[in-house]
Amino acid sequence: MDLVSLQNWLDNCAFAVLLVTMLAYWIGVSFPTLTWPGGVGTTGMAIANLAMATLLGARWIEAGYFPLSNLYESLFFLAWGVTAVHLLAERMTGSRWVGPFTATTALAIAAFATLSLPDTMQASAPLVPALKSNWLMMHVSVMMLSYSALLVGSLLAIAFLVVTRGQAVELRGSSVGTGSFRDRADRLRLAQQVNGATAIAPSTETGGVAVLEAPQTAAVALSPQRLTLADTLDNISYRIIGLGFPLLTIGIIAGGVWANEAWGSYWSWDPKETWALITWLVFAAYLHARITRGWQGRRPALLAAAGFVVVWVCYLGVNILGKGLHSYGWFF
Amino acid sequence: MNVNDSSPSPLIAAGQAIARFWKQDLLPLLADLRLAIALLLAIALFSISGTVIEQGQSLAFYQENYPESPALFGFLTWKVVLALGLNTVYRTWWFLALLILFGASLTACTFTRQLPALKAAQGWKYYRQPRQFEKLALSARLGQLPDAPIAPFDQAEGLLKAKGYRTYRDGDAFYARKGIVGRIGPIIVHAAMLIVLVGAIVGATTGFLAQEMVPSGQTFQVQNILDAGPWSAPQIPTDWAVKVNRFWIDYTADGNIDQFYSDLSVVDPDGTERDRQTIHVNKPLRYRGITMYQTDWGISAVRLHLNNSPILELPMAQLPVAGGRIWGTWVPTQTDLSDGVSLVTRDLQGTLLIYDKTGKPVATTRVGRSVQVNGITLAIDELVGSTGLQIKADPGIPLVYGGFGLLMLGVVLSYFSHSQIWLLNTPEGLYVGGRTNRAQVAFERELLDTLTALETPQAAQG
């Protein structure tokens, strides 16, 4: 089998596997008693991930340069990144709520690349002079990995919003302020135990002196207060975005340094780089909203969910405008 | 008299009032996280406007695209666009003011929040009261472990050191921590961003940007300056020039452009060569703080001869046609210039089209060949390319790059979660508690594992 037909087979395979995976995940959250969809979903994601990695590897061998030079390749790289970060996030949360959103996104990306792009845009083409640089690999791959992580982090925030819909949210998982401390209900439970202990204390001890020592009695059964599903989704969303943010920073800086080495300006307010900055600012606002007292819970999650749209505008929307330095590999 | 005593007091009072205003009102406002978030989002929003409204176009362009009636969204006419500076958003005073306010907010936040938080993290305390554990979500009291084979603190020390913790103990109390760099990271990020902002200001005020279009074989001095800061004069080179030895384009087998090259020499006013470099896109020439980038190209002339004439060089001009770039010139074929042909080409690959006086194509030819037109032999010897160079000096670059480096280091360090674990040995049992500031889920697992491990010797006994 030659490389080109292998590639065709692999991209169809990735698409089909992701379709089954997505269905499995949605069945899993719709019928919580079933256990098989989780296993099918995780296996499917892993297979799709390997298929897309092989696809990109085959193109690397075929073209002789890192496969990130046109839209088709970058879409598959993004879908690969989303599945990879999904596997990480699912491992970290152990929750079946990660898959439905990430699998749908990965499928949509793969479907767009396989079905809507004309064949001429799927073929690999020689690099234009501006892209012939080692910085291409450094800048573009880091940017794509950051998009993957930020997308999955945003999807987890959306999952968090779905899981907690219609409920009052009291989170412990925020980074400063109320984080790491027992919530009100649990503190009340402990206090009642202490009061119970003091009620018994006078009868066993002699007199009221024991009341003063009551808070220190050993009668309190102290055990860890575990994180809830909402806590877990919220925190893993934060950690995954926390992973994507440094990658985005490094990717933007690599782009800036490349631009300065190639044409003498590390920042020129080109639409794509402006949108990368906008993405950076939105997620920076998210990271700060989390440590703002009284804002934990839905507000940062809404910001992260908005970040999902911003990443897409940055990745695809700017190319639709077809202007500026980054207008490679688009059909308009 | 009391006059002398009271006269300086209004000044002092004013000074005190300003100091009080600074400390009690302005500083807390600047350091307020909500202001920081609002600034981040405001900068994002105005940046969006700059990607939607075309930047730096002519007045006619805005008049055509943003007419007064019907106004876009009911208000966005060209007058509004120009009055607010939406045609050059990133250079307007209010956008720059926003960036400066952002810098001030960063600085204020570093001093009023981050440094105290770091100090608090470094000044940790042992927990010596059970109630201190009860506040923590992740805390537990393990029953007494009287016959544990290893003392619990020794066991905890082994367990936690293996997980990267630094451990401390004092009598009945035990403390372990890791990831304090996670508290230093954000401070580095803020400092780095200030350094980048300062570097950008230095570059904008002391740097310059120029562009030159130079035919192969000519020597030029930097003259066509597009943008220069108020203190940029010392940067502009006056005692040396650059000679373009040759400009050429490599093409791939299928006719696409592979790479642009310029062979450049830095020369003294008397023509002595000081340095020689061949540049291409992604590989500029650097000399004495000046960088020259390959950014554009053109065709400046064609060298040809007619019958047995000496070689003539005729300048070629870019023709105003839509879709692609075309260069052309006119070659007389009669001694009285009454007749001639047009020579047209679109690149340096060597193919030329010949049109007659009426605009009808009559022949094609290549460099190195000759062709019969209007009864004479026209032989093309060479197409002379010209190189488009962008020339720049930016003394702010070391600062900006330094800031970039610190920024990357800072954001990576900021991923680490500052985790702390306390133990207290009491007659009632062993209290264990912990907290972290970022990785709640991972830390919960880590602490529960530790609890299980600490309980294990007891279970083995039973």
PDB file of C-alpha atoms in Angstrom, chain A residues 137-285:
ATOM      1  CA  MET A 137       7.694  23.475  13.579  1.00  0.00           C
ATOM      2  CA  MET A 138       8.355  25.284  16.851  1.00  0.00           C
ATOM      3  CA  HIS A 139       5.724  28.015  16.445  1.00  0.00           C
ATOM      4  CA  VAL A 140       2.903  26.163  14.712  1.00  0.00           C
ATOM      5  CA  SER A 141       3.072  22.887  16.641  1.00  0.00           C
ATOM      6  CA  VAL A 142       3.103  24.677  20.001  1.00  0.00           C
ATOM      7  CA  MET A 143       0.200  26.892  18.922  1.00  0.00           C
ATOM      8  CA  MET A 144      -1.810  23.866  17.797  1.00  0.00           C
ATOM      9  CA  LEU A 145      -1.111  22.003  21.037  1.00  0.00           C
ATOM     10  CA  SER A 146      -2.220  25.052  23.004  1.00  0.00           C
ATOM     11  CA  TYR A 147      -5.422  25.292  20.960  1.00  0.00           C
ATOM     12  CA  SER A 148      -6.085  21.606  21.714  1.00  0.00           C
ATOM     13  CA  ALA A 149      -5.575  22.053  25.441  1.00  0.00           C
ATOM     14  CA  LEU A 150      -7.596  25.281  25.587  1.00  0.00           C
ATOM     15  CA  LEU A 151     -10.447  23.705  23.604  1.00  0.00           C
ATOM     16  CA  VAL A 152     -10.601  20.669  25.901  1.00  0.00           C
ATOM     17  CA  GLY A 153     -10.369  22.921  28.983  1.00  0.00           C
ATOM     18  CA  SER A 154     -13.228  25.062  27.667  1.00  0.00           C
ATOM     19  CA  LEU A 155     -15.280  21.942  26.905  1.00  0.00           C
ATOM     20  CA  LEU A 156     -14.768  20.779  30.493  1.00  0.00           C
ATOM     21  CA  ALA A 157     -16.034  24.170  31.669  1.00  0.00           C
ATOM     22  CA  ILE A 158     -19.085  23.638  29.448  1.00  0.00           C
ATOM     23  CA  ALA A 159     -19.507  20.139  30.954  1.00  0.00           C
ATOM     24  CA  PHE A 160     -19.297  21.747  34.395  1.00  0.00           C
ATOM     25  CA  LEU A 161     -22.017  24.234  33.442  1.00  0.00           C
ATOM     26  CA  VAL A 162     -24.195  21.375  32.151  1.00  0.00           C
ATOM     27  CA  VAL A 163     -23.675  19.206  35.247  1.00  0.00           C
ATOM     28  CA  THR A 164     -24.415  22.049  37.664  1.00  0.00           C
ATOM     29  CA  ARG A 165     -27.330  23.561  35.702  1.00  0.00           C
ATOM     30  CA  GLY A 166     -30.088  24.759  37.995  1.00  0.00           C
ATOM     31  CA  GLN A 167     -28.031  24.198  41.175  1.00  0.00           C
ATOM     32  CA  ALA A 168     -26.334  26.548  43.574  1.00  0.00           C
ATOM     33  CA  VAL A 169     -22.588  26.068  43.217  1.00  0.00           C
ATOM     34  CA  GLU A 170     -20.240  26.117  46.152  1.00  0.00           C
ATOM     35  CA  LEU A 171     -16.800  25.103  45.025  1.00  0.00           C
ATOM     36  CA  ARG A 172     -13.729  24.331  47.017  1.00  0.00           C
ATOM     37  CA  GLY A 173     -11.435  23.937  44.080  1.00  0.00           C
ATOM     38  CA  SER A 174     -10.550  27.568  43.455  1.00  0.00           C
ATOM     39  CA  SER A 175      -6.974  28.591  43.670  1.00  0.00           C
ATOM     40  CA  VAL A 176      -6.974  31.246  46.412  1.00  0.00           C
ATOM     41  CA  GLY A 177      -9.422  32.370  49.036  1.00  0.00           C
ATOM     42  CA  THR A 178     -12.016  29.770  49.813  1.00  0.00           C
ATOM     43  CA  GLY A 179     -10.110  26.894  48.206  1.00  0.00           C
ATOM     44  CA  SER A 180      -9.146  23.815  50.210  1.00  0.00           C
ATOM     45  CA  PHE A 181     -11.405  24.544  53.158  1.00  0.00           C
ATOM     46  CA  ARG A 182     -14.487  22.671  54.274  1.00  0.00           C
ATOM     47  CA  ASP A 183     -17.769  24.013  52.959  1.00  0.00           C
ATOM     48  CA  ARG A 184     -20.426  25.435  55.229  1.00  0.00           C
ATOM     49  CA  ALA A 185     -22.518  22.277  55.514  1.00  0.00           C
ATOM     50  CA  ASP A 186     -19.550  20.170  56.540  1.00  0.00           C
ATOM     51  CA  ARG A 187     -18.295  22.708  59.062  1.00  0.00           C
ATOM     52  CA  LEU A 188     -21.809  22.687  60.565  1.00  0.00           C
ATOM     53  CA  ARG A 189     -21.738  18.896  60.780  1.00  0.00           C
ATOM     54  CA  LEU A 190     -18.399  19.023  62.593  1.00  0.00           C
ATOM     55  CA  ALA A 191     -19.662  21.721  64.938  1.00  0.00           C
ATOM     56  CA  GLN A 192     -22.716  19.627  65.794  1.00  0.00           C
ATOM     57  CA  GLN A 193     -20.461  16.696  66.592  1.00  0.00           C
ATOM     58  CA  VAL A 194     -18.448  18.935  68.879  1.00  0.00           C
ATOM     59  CA  ASN A 195     -21.649  20.113  70.589  1.00  0.00           C
ATOM     60  CA  GLY A 196     -22.765  16.524  70.965  1.00  0.00           C
ATOM     61  CA  ALA A 197     -19.462  15.721  72.574  1.00  0.00           C
ATOM     62  CA  THR A 198     -19.734  18.610  74.995  1.00  0.00           C
ATOM     63  CA  ALA A 199     -23.225  17.508  75.950  1.00  0.00           C
ATOM     64  CA  ILE A 200     -21.829  14.136  76.987  1.00  0.00           C
ATOM     65  CA  ALA A 201     -18.648  15.487  78.466  1.00  0.00           C
ATOM     66  CA  PRO A 202     -20.051  16.964  81.691  1.00  0.00           C
ATOM     67  CA  SER A 203     -21.623  13.644  82.646  1.00  0.00           C
ATOM     68  CA  THR A 204     -18.448  11.642  82.252  1.00  0.00           C
ATOM     69  CA  GLU A 205     -16.095  14.266  83.602  1.00  0.00           C
ATOM     70  CA  THR A 206     -16.818  16.171  86.760  1.00  0.00           C
ATOM     71  CA  GLY A 207     -18.313  19.620  86.350  1.00  0.00           C
ATOM     72  CA  GLY A 208     -18.324  22.359  83.754  1.00  0.00           C
ATOM     73  CA  VAL A 209     -14.563  22.630  83.243  1.00  0.00           C
ATOM     74  CA  ALA A 210     -14.759  20.096  80.482  1.00  0.00           C
ATOM     75  CA  VAL A 211     -16.963  22.427  78.457  1.00  0.00           C
ATOM     76  CA  LEU A 212     -14.002  24.757  77.911  1.00  0.00           C
ATOM     77  CA  GLU A 213     -11.926  21.919  76.601  1.00  0.00           C
ATOM     78  CA  ALA A 214     -14.723  20.552  74.474  1.00  0.00           C
ATOM     79  CA  PRO A 215     -13.499  21.812  71.060  1.00  0.00           C
ATOM     80  CA  GLN A 216     -10.300  19.857  71.620  1.00  0.00           C
ATOM     81  CA  THR A 217     -11.906  16.601  72.629  1.00  0.00           C
ATOM     82  CA  ALA A 218     -11.164  13.602  70.489  1.00  0.00           C
ATOM     83  CA  ALA A 219     -14.847  12.898  69.972  1.00  0.00           C
ATOM     84  CA  VAL A 220     -14.860  14.561  66.541  1.00  0.00           C
ATOM     85  CA  ALA A 221     -14.645  11.915  63.839  1.00  0.00           C
ATOM     86  CA  LEU A 222     -12.547  13.759  61.301  1.00  0.00           C
ATOM     87  CA  SER A 223     -12.458  12.422  57.773  1.00  0.00           C
ATOM     88  CA  PRO A 224     -11.594  14.037  54.422  1.00  0.00           C
ATOM     89  CA  GLN A 225     -14.335  15.847  52.579  1.00  0.00           C
ATOM     90  CA  ARG A 226     -14.108  14.488  49.035  1.00  0.00           C
ATOM     91  CA  LEU A 227     -14.397  16.568  45.874  1.00  0.00           C
ATOM     92  CA  THR A 228     -17.738  16.401  44.088  1.00  0.00           C
ATOM     93  CA  LEU A 229     -18.215  15.823  40.351  1.00  0.00           C
ATOM     94  CA  ALA A 230     -18.650  19.580  39.877  1.00  0.00           C
ATOM     95  CA  ASP A 231     -15.460  20.266  41.865  1.00  0.00           C
ATOM     96  CA  THR A 232     -13.556  17.749  39.786  1.00  0.00           C
ATOM     97  CA  LEU A 233     -14.762  19.024  36.409  1.00  0.00           C
ATOM     98  CA  ASP A 234     -14.081  22.595  37.461  1.00  0.00           C
ATOM     99  CA  ASN A 235     -10.591  21.832  38.704  1.00  0.00           C
ATOM    100  CA  ILE A 236      -9.542  19.667  35.750  1.00  0.00           C
ATOM    101  CA  SER A 237     -10.888  22.340  33.390  1.00  0.00           C
ATOM    102  CA  TYR A 238      -8.645  24.804  35.251  1.00  0.00           C
ATOM    103  CA  ARG A 239      -5.626  22.476  35.097  1.00  0.00           C
ATOM    104  CA  ILE A 240      -6.040  21.759  31.385  1.00  0.00           C
ATOM    105  CA  ILE A 241      -6.433  25.466  30.608  1.00  0.00           C
ATOM    106  CA  GLY A 242      -3.467  25.987  32.927  1.00  0.00           C
ATOM    107  CA  LEU A 243      -1.537  23.662  30.626  1.00  0.00           C
ATOM    108  CA  GLY A 244      -2.776  25.354  27.440  1.00  0.00           C
ATOM    109  CA  PHE A 245      -1.973  28.867  28.644  1.00  0.00           C
ATOM    110  CA  PRO A 246       1.828  28.436  28.930  1.00  0.00           C
ATOM    111  CA  LEU A 247       1.780  26.674  25.552  1.00  0.00           C
ATOM    112  CA  LEU A 248      -0.140  29.599  24.032  1.00  0.00           C
ATOM    113  CA  THR A 249       2.339  32.037  25.597  1.00  0.00           C
ATOM    114  CA  ILE A 250       5.336  30.106  24.273  1.00  0.00           C
ATOM    115  CA  GLY A 251       3.679  29.721  20.846  1.00  0.00           C
ATOM    116  CA  ILE A 252       2.951  33.451  20.520  1.00  0.00           C
ATOM    117  CA  ILE A 253       6.472  34.346  21.645  1.00  0.00           C
ATOM    118  CA  ALA A 254       7.987  31.827  19.205  1.00  0.00           C
ATOM    119  CA  GLY A 255       5.900  33.469  16.463  1.00  0.00           C
ATOM    120  CA  GLY A 256       7.079  36.913  17.551  1.00  0.00           C
ATOM    121  CA  VAL A 257      10.737  35.909  17.564  1.00  0.00           C
ATOM    122  CA  TRP A 258      10.342  34.189  14.183  1.00  0.00           C
ATOM    123  CA  ALA A 259       8.670  37.287  12.719  1.00  0.00           C
ATOM    124  CA  ASN A 260      11.460  39.463  14.080  1.00  0.00           C
ATOM    125  CA  GLU A 261      14.129  37.195  12.591  1.00  0.00           C
ATOM    126  CA  ALA A 262      12.304  36.884   9.261  1.00  0.00           C
ATOM    127  CA  TRP A 263      11.058  40.392   8.551  1.00  0.00           C
ATOM    128  CA  GLY A 264      12.089  42.570  11.421  1.00  0.00           C
ATOM    129  CA  SER A 265       9.089  43.059  13.625  1.00  0.00           C
ATOM    130  CA  TYR A 266       8.062  40.901  16.559  1.00  0.00           C
ATOM    131  CA  TRP A 267       4.599  42.385  16.626  1.00  0.00           C
ATOM    132  CA  SER A 268       2.711  43.936  13.713  1.00  0.00           C
ATOM    133  CA  TRP A 269      -0.968  43.687  14.766  1.00  0.00           C
ATOM    134  CA  ASP A 270      -1.638  41.243  11.958  1.00  0.00           C
ATOM    135  CA  PRO A 271      -5.219  39.903  12.415  1.00  0.00           C
ATOM    136  CA  LYS A 272      -4.065  36.404  13.352  1.00  0.00           C
ATOM    137  CA  GLU A 273      -1.571  37.526  15.943  1.00  0.00           C
ATOM    138  CA  THR A 274      -4.063  40.029  17.313  1.00  0.00           C
ATOM    139  CA  TRP A 275      -6.572  37.198  17.764  1.00  0.00           C
ATOM    140  CA  ALA A 276      -3.915  35.048  19.420  1.00  0.00           C
ATOM    141  CA  LEU A 277      -3.404  37.954  21.820  1.00  0.00           C
ATOM    142  CA  ILE A 278      -7.183  38.225  22.330  1.00  0.00           C
ATOM    143  CA  THR A 279      -7.297  34.500  23.155  1.00  0.00           C
ATOM    144  CA  TRP A 280      -4.428  35.009  25.581  1.00  0.00           C
ATOM    145  CA  LEU A 281      -6.208  37.955  27.215  1.00  0.00           C
ATOM    146  CA  VAL A 282      -9.509  36.073  27.569  1.00  0.00           C
ATOM    147  CA  PHE A 283      -7.851  33.093  29.236  1.00  0.00           C
ATOM    148  CA  ALA A 284      -5.718  35.409  31.386  1.00  0.00           C
ATOM    149  CA  ALA A 285      -9.007  37.013  32.503  1.00  0.00           C
TER     150      ALA A 285
END
